[in-house]
Coordinates of C-alpha atoms in Angstrom, one line a residue:
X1 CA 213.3 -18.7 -58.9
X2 CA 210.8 -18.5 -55.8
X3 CA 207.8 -20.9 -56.1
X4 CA 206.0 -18.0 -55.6
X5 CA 207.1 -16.0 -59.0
X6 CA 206.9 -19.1 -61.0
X7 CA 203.1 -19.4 -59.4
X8 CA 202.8 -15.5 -60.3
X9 CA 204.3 -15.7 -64.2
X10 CA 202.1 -19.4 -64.8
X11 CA 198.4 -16.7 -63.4
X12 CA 199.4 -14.2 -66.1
X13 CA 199.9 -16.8 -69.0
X14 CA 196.8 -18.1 -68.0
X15 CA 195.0 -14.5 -68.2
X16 CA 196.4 -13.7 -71.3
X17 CA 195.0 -17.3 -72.9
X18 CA 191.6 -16.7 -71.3
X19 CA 191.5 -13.1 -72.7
X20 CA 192.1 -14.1 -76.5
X21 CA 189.4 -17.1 -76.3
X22 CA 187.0 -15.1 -74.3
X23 CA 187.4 -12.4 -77.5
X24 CA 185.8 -15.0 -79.8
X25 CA 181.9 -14.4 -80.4
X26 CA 181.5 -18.5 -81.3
X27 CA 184.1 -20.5 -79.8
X28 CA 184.3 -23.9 -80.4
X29 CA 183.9 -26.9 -78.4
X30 CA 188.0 -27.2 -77.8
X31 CA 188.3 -23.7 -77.0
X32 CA 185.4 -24.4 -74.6
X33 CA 187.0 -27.3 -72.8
X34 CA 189.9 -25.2 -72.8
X35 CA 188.5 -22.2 -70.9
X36 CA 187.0 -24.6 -68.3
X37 CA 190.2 -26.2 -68.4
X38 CA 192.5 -22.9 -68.0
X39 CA 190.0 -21.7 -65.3
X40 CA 190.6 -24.6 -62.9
X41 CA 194.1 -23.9 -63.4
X42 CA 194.1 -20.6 -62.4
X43 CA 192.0 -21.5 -59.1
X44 CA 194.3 -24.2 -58.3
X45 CA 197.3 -21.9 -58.8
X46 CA 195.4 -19.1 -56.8
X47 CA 195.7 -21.6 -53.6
X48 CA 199.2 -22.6 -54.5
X49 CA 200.1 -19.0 -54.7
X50 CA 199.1 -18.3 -51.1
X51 CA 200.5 -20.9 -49.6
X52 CA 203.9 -20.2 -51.3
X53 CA 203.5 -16.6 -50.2
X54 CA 203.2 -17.9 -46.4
X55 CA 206.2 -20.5 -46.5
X56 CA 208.3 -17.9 -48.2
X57 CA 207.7 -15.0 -45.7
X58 CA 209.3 -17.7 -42.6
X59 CA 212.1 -18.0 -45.1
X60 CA 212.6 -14.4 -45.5
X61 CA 212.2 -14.0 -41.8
X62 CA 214.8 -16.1 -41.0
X63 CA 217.1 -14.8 -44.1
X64 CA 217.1 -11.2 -42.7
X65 CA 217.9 -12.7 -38.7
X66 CA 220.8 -14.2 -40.8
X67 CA 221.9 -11.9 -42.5
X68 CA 222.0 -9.3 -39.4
X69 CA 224.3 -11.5 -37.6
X70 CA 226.6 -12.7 -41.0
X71 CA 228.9 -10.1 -41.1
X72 CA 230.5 -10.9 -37.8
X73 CA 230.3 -14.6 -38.9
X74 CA 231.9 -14.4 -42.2
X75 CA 234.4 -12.2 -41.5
X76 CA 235.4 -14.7 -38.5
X77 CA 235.1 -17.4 -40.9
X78 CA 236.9 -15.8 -43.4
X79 CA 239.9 -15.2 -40.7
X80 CA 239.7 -18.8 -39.6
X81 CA 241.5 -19.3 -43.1
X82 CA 244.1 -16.7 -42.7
X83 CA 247.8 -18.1 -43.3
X84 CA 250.3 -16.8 -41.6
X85 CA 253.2 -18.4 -43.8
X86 CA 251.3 -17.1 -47.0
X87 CA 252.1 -13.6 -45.6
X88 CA 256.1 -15.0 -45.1
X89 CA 256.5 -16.2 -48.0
X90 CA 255.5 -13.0 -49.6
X91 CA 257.8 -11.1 -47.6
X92 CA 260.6 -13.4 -48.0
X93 CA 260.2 -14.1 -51.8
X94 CA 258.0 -12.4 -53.4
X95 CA 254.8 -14.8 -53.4
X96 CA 251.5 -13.9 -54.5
X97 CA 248.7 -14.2 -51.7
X98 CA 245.9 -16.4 -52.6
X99 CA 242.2 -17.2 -51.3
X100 CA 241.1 -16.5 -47.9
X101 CA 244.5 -14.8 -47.1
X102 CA 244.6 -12.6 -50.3
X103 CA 241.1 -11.8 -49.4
X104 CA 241.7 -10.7 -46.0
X105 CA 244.6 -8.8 -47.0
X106 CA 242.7 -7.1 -49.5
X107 CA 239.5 -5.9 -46.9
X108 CA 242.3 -4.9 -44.4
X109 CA 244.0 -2.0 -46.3
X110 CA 240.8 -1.2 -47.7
X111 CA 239.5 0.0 -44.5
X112 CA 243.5 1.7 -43.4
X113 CA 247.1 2.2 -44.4
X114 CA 249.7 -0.5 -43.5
X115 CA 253.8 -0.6 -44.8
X116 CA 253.5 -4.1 -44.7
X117 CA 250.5 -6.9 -44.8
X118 CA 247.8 -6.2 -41.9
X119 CA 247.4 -9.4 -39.9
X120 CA 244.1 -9.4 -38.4
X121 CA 244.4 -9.7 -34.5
X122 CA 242.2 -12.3 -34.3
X123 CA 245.0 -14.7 -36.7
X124 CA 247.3 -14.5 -34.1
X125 CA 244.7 -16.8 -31.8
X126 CA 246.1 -20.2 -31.0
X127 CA 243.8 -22.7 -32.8
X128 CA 242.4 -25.6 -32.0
X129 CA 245.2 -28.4 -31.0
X130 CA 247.6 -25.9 -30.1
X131 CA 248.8 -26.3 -26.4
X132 CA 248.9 -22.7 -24.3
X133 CA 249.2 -21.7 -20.6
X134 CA 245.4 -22.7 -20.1
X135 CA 245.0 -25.7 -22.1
X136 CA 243.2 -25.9 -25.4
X137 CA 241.1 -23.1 -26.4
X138 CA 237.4 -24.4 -27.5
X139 CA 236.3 -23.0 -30.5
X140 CA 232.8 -22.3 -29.6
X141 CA 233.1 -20.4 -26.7
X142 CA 232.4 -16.3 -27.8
X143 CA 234.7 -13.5 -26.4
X144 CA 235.6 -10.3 -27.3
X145 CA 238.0 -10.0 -30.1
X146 CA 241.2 -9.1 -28.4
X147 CA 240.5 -10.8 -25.5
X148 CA 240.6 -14.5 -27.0
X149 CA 244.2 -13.6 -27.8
X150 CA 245.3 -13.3 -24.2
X151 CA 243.2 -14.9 -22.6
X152 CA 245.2 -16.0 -19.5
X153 CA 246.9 -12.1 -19.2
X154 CA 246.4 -10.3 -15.9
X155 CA 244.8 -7.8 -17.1
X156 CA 241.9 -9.6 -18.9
X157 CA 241.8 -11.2 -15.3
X158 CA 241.4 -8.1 -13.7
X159 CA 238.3 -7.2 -15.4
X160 CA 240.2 -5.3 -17.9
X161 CA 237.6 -4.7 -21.2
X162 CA 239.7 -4.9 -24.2
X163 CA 238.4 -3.3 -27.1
X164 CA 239.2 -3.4 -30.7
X165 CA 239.0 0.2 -33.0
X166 CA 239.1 0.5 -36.7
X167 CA 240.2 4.3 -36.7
X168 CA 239.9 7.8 -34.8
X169 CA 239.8 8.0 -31.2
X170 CA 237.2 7.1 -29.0
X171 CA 235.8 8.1 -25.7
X172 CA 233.6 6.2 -23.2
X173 CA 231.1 8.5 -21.1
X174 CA 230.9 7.9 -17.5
X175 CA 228.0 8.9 -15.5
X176 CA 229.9 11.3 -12.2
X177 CA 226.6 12.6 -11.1
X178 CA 225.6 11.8 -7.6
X179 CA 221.6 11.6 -7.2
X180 CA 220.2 12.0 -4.1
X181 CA 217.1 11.3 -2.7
X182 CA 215.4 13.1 0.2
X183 CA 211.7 13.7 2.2
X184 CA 209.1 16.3 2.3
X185 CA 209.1 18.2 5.5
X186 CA 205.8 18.3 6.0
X187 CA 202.4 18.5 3.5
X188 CA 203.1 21.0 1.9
X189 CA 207.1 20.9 2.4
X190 CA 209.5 20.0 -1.0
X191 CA 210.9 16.6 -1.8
X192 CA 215.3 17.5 -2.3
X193 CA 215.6 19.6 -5.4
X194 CA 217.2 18.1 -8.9
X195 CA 220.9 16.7 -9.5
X196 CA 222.5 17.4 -12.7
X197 CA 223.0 14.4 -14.7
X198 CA 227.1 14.5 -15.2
X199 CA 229.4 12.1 -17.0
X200 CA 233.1 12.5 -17.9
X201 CA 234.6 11.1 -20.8
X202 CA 237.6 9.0 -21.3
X203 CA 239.3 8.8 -24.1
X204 CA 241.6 6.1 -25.8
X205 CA 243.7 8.0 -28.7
X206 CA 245.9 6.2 -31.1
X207 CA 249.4 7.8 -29.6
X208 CA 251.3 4.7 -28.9
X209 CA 252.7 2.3 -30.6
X210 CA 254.2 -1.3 -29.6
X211 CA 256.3 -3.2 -31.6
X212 CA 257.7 -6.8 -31.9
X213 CA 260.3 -8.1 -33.7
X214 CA 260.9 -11.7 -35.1
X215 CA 264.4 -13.3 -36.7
X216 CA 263.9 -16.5 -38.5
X217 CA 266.5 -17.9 -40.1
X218 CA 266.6 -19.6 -43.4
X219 CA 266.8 -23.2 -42.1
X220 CA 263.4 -22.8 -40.0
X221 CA 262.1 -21.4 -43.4
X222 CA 262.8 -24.5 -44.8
X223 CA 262.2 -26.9 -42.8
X224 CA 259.4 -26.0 -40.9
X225 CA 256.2 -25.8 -43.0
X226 CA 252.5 -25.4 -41.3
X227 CA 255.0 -25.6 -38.0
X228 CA 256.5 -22.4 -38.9
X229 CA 253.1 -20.6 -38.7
X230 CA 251.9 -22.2 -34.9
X231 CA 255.4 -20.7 -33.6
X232 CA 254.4 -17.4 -34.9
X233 CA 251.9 -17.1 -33.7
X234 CA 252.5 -18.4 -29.9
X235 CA 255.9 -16.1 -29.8
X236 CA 253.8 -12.9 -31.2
X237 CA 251.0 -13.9 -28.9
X238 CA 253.2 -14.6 -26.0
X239 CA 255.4 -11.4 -26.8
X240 CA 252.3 -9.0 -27.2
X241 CA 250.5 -10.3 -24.2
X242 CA 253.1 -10.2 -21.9
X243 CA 254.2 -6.7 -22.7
X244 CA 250.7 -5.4 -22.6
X245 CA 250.5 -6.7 -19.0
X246 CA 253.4 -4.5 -17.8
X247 CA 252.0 -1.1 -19.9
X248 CA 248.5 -1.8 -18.5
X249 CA 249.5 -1.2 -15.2
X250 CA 253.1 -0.3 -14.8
X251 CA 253.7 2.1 -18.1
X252 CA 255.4 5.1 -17.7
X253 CA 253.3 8.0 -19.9
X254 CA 256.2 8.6 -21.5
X255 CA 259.0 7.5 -24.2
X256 CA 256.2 6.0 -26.4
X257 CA 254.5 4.0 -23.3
X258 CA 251.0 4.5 -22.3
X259 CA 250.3 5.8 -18.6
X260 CA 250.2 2.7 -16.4
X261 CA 247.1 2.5 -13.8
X262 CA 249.8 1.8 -10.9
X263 CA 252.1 4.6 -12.3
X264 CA 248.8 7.3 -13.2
X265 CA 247.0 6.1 -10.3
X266 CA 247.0 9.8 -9.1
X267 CA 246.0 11.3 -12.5
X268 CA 243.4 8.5 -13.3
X269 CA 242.0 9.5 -9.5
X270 CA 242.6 5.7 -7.7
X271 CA 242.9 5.6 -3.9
X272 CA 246.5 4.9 -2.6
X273 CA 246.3 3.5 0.5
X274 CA 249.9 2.9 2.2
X275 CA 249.9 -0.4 4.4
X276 CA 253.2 -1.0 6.0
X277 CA 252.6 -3.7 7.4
X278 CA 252.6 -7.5 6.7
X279 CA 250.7 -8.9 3.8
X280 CA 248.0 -10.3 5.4
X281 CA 243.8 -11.1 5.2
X282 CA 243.1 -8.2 7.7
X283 CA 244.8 -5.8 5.5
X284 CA 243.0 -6.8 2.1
X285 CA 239.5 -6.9 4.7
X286 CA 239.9 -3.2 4.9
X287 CA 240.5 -2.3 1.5
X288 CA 237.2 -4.4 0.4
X289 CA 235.6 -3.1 3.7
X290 CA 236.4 0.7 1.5
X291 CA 234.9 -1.0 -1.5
X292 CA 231.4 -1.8 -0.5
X293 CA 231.1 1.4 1.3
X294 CA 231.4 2.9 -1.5
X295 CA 229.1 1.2 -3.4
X296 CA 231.5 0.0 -5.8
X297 CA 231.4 -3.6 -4.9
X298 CA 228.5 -5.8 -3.4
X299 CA 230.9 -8.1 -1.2
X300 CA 234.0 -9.9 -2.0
X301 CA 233.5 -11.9 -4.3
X302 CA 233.1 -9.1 -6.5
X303 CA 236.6 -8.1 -5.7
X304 CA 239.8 -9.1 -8.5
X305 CA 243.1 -9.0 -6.4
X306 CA 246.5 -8.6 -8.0
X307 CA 249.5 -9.5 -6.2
X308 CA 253.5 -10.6 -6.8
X309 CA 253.9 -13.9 -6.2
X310 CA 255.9 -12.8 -2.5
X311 CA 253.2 -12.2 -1.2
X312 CA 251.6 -15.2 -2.1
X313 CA 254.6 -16.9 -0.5
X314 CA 254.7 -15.0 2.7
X315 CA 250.9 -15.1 3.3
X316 CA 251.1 -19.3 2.9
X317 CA 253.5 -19.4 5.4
X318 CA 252.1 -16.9 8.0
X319 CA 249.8 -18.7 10.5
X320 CA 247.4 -16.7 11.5
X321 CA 246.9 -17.9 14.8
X322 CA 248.8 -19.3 16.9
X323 CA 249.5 -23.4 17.4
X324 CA 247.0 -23.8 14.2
X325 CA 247.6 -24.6 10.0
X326 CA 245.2 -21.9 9.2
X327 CA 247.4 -19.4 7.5
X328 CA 246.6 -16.1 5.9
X329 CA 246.8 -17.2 2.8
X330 CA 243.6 -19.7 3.8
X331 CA 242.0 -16.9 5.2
X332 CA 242.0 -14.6 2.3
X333 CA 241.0 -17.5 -0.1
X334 CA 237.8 -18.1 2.2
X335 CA 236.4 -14.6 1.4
X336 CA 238.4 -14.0 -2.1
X337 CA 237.3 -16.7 -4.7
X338 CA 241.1 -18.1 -6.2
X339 CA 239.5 -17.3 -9.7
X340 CA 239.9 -13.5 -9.0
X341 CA 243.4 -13.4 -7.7
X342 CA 245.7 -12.7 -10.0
X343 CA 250.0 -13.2 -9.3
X344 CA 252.3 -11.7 -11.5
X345 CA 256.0 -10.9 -11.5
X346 CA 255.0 -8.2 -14.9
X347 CA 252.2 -6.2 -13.7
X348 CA 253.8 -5.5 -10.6
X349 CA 257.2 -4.1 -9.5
X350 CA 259.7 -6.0 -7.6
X351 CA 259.9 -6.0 -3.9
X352 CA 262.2 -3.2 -2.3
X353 CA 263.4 -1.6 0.6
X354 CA 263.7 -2.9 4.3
X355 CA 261.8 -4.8 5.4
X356 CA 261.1 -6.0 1.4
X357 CA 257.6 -4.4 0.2
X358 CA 255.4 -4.5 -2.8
X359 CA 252.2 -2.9 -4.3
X360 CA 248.9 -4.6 -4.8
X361 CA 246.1 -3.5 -6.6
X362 CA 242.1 -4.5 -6.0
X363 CA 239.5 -3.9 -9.1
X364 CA 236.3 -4.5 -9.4
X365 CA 233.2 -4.2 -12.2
X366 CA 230.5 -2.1 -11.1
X367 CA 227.2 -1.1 -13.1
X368 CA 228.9 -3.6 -16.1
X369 CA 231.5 -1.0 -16.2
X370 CA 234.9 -2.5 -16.6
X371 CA 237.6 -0.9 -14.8
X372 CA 240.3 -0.4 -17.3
X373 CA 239.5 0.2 -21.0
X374 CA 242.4 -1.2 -23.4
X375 CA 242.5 -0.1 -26.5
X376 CA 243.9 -1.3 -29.5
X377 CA 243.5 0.1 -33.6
X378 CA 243.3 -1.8 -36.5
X379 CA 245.1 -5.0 -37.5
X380 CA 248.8 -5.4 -36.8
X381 CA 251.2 -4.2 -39.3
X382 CA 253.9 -7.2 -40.5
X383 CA 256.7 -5.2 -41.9
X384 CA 260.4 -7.0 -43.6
X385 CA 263.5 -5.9 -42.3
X386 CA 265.7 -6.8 -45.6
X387 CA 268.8 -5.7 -44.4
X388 CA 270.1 -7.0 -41.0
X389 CA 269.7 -10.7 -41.8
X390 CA 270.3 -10.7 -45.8
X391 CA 274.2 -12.2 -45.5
X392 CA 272.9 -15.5 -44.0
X393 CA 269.8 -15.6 -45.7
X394 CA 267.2 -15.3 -42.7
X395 CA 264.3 -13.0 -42.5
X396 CA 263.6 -10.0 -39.7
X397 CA 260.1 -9.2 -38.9
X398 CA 258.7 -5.8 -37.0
X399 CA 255.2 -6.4 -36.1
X400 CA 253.5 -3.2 -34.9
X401 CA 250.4 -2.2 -33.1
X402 CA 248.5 0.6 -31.6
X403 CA 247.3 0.9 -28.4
X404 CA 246.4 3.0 -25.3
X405 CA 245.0 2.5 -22.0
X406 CA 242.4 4.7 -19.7
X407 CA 240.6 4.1 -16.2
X408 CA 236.8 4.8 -16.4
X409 CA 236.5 5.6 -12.8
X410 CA 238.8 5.4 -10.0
X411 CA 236.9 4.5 -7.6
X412 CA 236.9 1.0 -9.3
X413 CA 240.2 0.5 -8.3
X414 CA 242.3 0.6 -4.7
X415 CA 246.4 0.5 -4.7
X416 CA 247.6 -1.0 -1.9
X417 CA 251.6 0.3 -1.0
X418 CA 253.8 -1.1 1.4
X419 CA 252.6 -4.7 1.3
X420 CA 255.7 -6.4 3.4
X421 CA 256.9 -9.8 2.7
X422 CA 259.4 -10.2 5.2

């Protein structure tokens, strides 16, 4: 009980005391000392009472900060406990969930329907200790959601906002409207009349679905314990991330696939520019030159370059002039900071034709407004296959997930065709 209310019952004992003695016509030299006794009391607890009050409204203060900000915590904290071999062993024998996993479970097909047991994304994290393409993840860094899962993918690298969605589909306005400003002609002459305020919206709708499947056999089952669940994780990590790479950019809009921002660069409205030419600085100089003038990007260093690893290849090994070791490659990385060049062999389609040319693609954020928005609905669906591995024992797992993909404006991005690299 608050100091406060025990303060607050102790005043109103006291009242009640002094009301029945103060009734007596002749009270006696006890119920005298008493009154005098009971009064001080009451004075004392007076004081008391209003200091409690003040040291309990800081406590209350700070209780309500808390308690805006727990809900995030806990249910982060309460994911931290997630076990992925709890959900196994139900599907492979029949086991009953318990504590933090059981819980989890629980809130997830509260909020949606799932075949199987939800895994939240955020249990498919590597943790602490376990060793991925970047090293160690540190627990107390804060990122978005889906992003901690991938967080060395190209397309988190290339500004790509990544967005977790409990249900429904949601759309992200985008201001289109092109003020202008302008003089009076003159004293009595009018300033340029109003622009409409316009924005577009893009949506991200539930449509597609991605799935990954898992075989393990009854040995790893077995043997493999807490290990079992870290190799879960880093395949289903590995598997997702690495196929949501290729989608982002390169799916097709059809067969189940979202549209691609290389493939719907003409519907999303991004700027194709063909180069033909070698890969080299001059020809990236041009297409950030196209950038700034278009008030999309402040200078280079704003820019996020995507290339195959060719061009890298070619570039290092192009001198750019004569008799010296300064090669293109040195030349772009003077003006382009290495952080925001990204290579991949997934994003991006092979080289073709003759002389062998590739695609590259330049993003940037303007305004705080990401390029790409990725997004991807509720947790992911674990569902047993008990069928195709039941004569040796082993256990088939179909995770699945929805996502969808959608350019905010185009003139965020530039593709760059015809990038030769021999």
């Amino acid at each position: 009980m608050l100091e406060s209310k025990k303060l607050e019952l102790r005043r109103s004992e006291i009242r009640q005391e002094l009301a029945t003695l103060a009734a007596k016509p002749t009270p006696t030299e006890d119920e005298l000392r008493t009154m005098g006794d009971l009064d001080r009391e009451y004075q004392t607890n007076e004081t008391r009472y209003r200091a409690a009050l003040i040291a309990e409204d800081t406590e209350r203060r700070e209780a309500g900060a808390d308690l805006e900000t727990r809900a995030g915590r806990e249910w982060s904290d309460l994911v931290a406990g997630f076990q992925m071999r709890q959900v196994i062993g139900a599907l492979n024998e029949g086991r009953t969930l318990e504590g933090q996993t059981a819980e989890v479970v629980t809130e997830l097909r509260a909020a949606g329907g799932y075949r199987g047991y939800p895994v939240p994304l955020l249990a498919l994290e590597a943790r602490a200790g376990e060793t991925v393409s970047t090293g160690t993840p540190d627990p107390i860094q804060t990122r978005p959601l889906i992003d901690r899962l991938f967080p060395a993918s190209v397309a988190a690298r290339m500004g790509a906002q990544m967005i977790a969605i409990g249900s429904g589909a949601v759309e992200w306005p985008v201001a289109t409207s092109a003020v202008s400003a302008g003089w009076a002609d003159g004293e009595t002459g009018s300033v340029a009349g109003p622009t409409a305020y316009a924005t577009t919206d893009k949506a991200l709708k539930p449509e597609q679905t991605m799935g990954v499947q898992m075989r393990i056999t009854r040995k790893a089952l077995l043997q493999s314990g807490e290990a079992l669940e870290a190799a879960i994780r880093r395949d289903m990590n590995g598997a997702m991330g690495a196929e949501l790479d290729r989608a982002i950019f390169l799916g097709t809009g059809a067969d189940g696939q979202p549209l691609g921002v290389i493939t719907g660069a003409a519907t999303y409205g991004i700027t194709s520019t063909a180069i033909d030419a070698a890969a080299s600085w001059g020809a990236y100089r041009e297409a950030v030159v196209r950038f700034m003038a278009a008030n999309a990007a402040g200078g280079p260093g704003g820019v996020n370059l995507m290339i195959r690893p060719e061009v890298w290849n070619f570039m290092d090994d192009a001198e750019a002039f004569a008799g010296t070791a300064v090669t293109e490659w040195d030349r772009l990385l003077k003006n382009i900071p290495a952080g925001n060049i990204a290579m991949s062999s997934t994003a991006l389609s092979a080289p073709t034709g003759t002389p062998a040319a590739c695609t590259s693609l330049l993003t940037t954020s303007a305004g705080g407004v990401a390029p790409v928005f990725v997004g991807m609905w509720g947790a992911v669906d674990l569902i047993r296959d008990p069928f195709s591995d039941a004569a040796s024992g082993g256990l088939r797992l179909t995770a699945l997930t929805t996502c969808d993909v959608t350019v905010a404006r185009g003139a965020q991005l530039e593709l760059l065709t015809g990038v030769q690299v021999a």
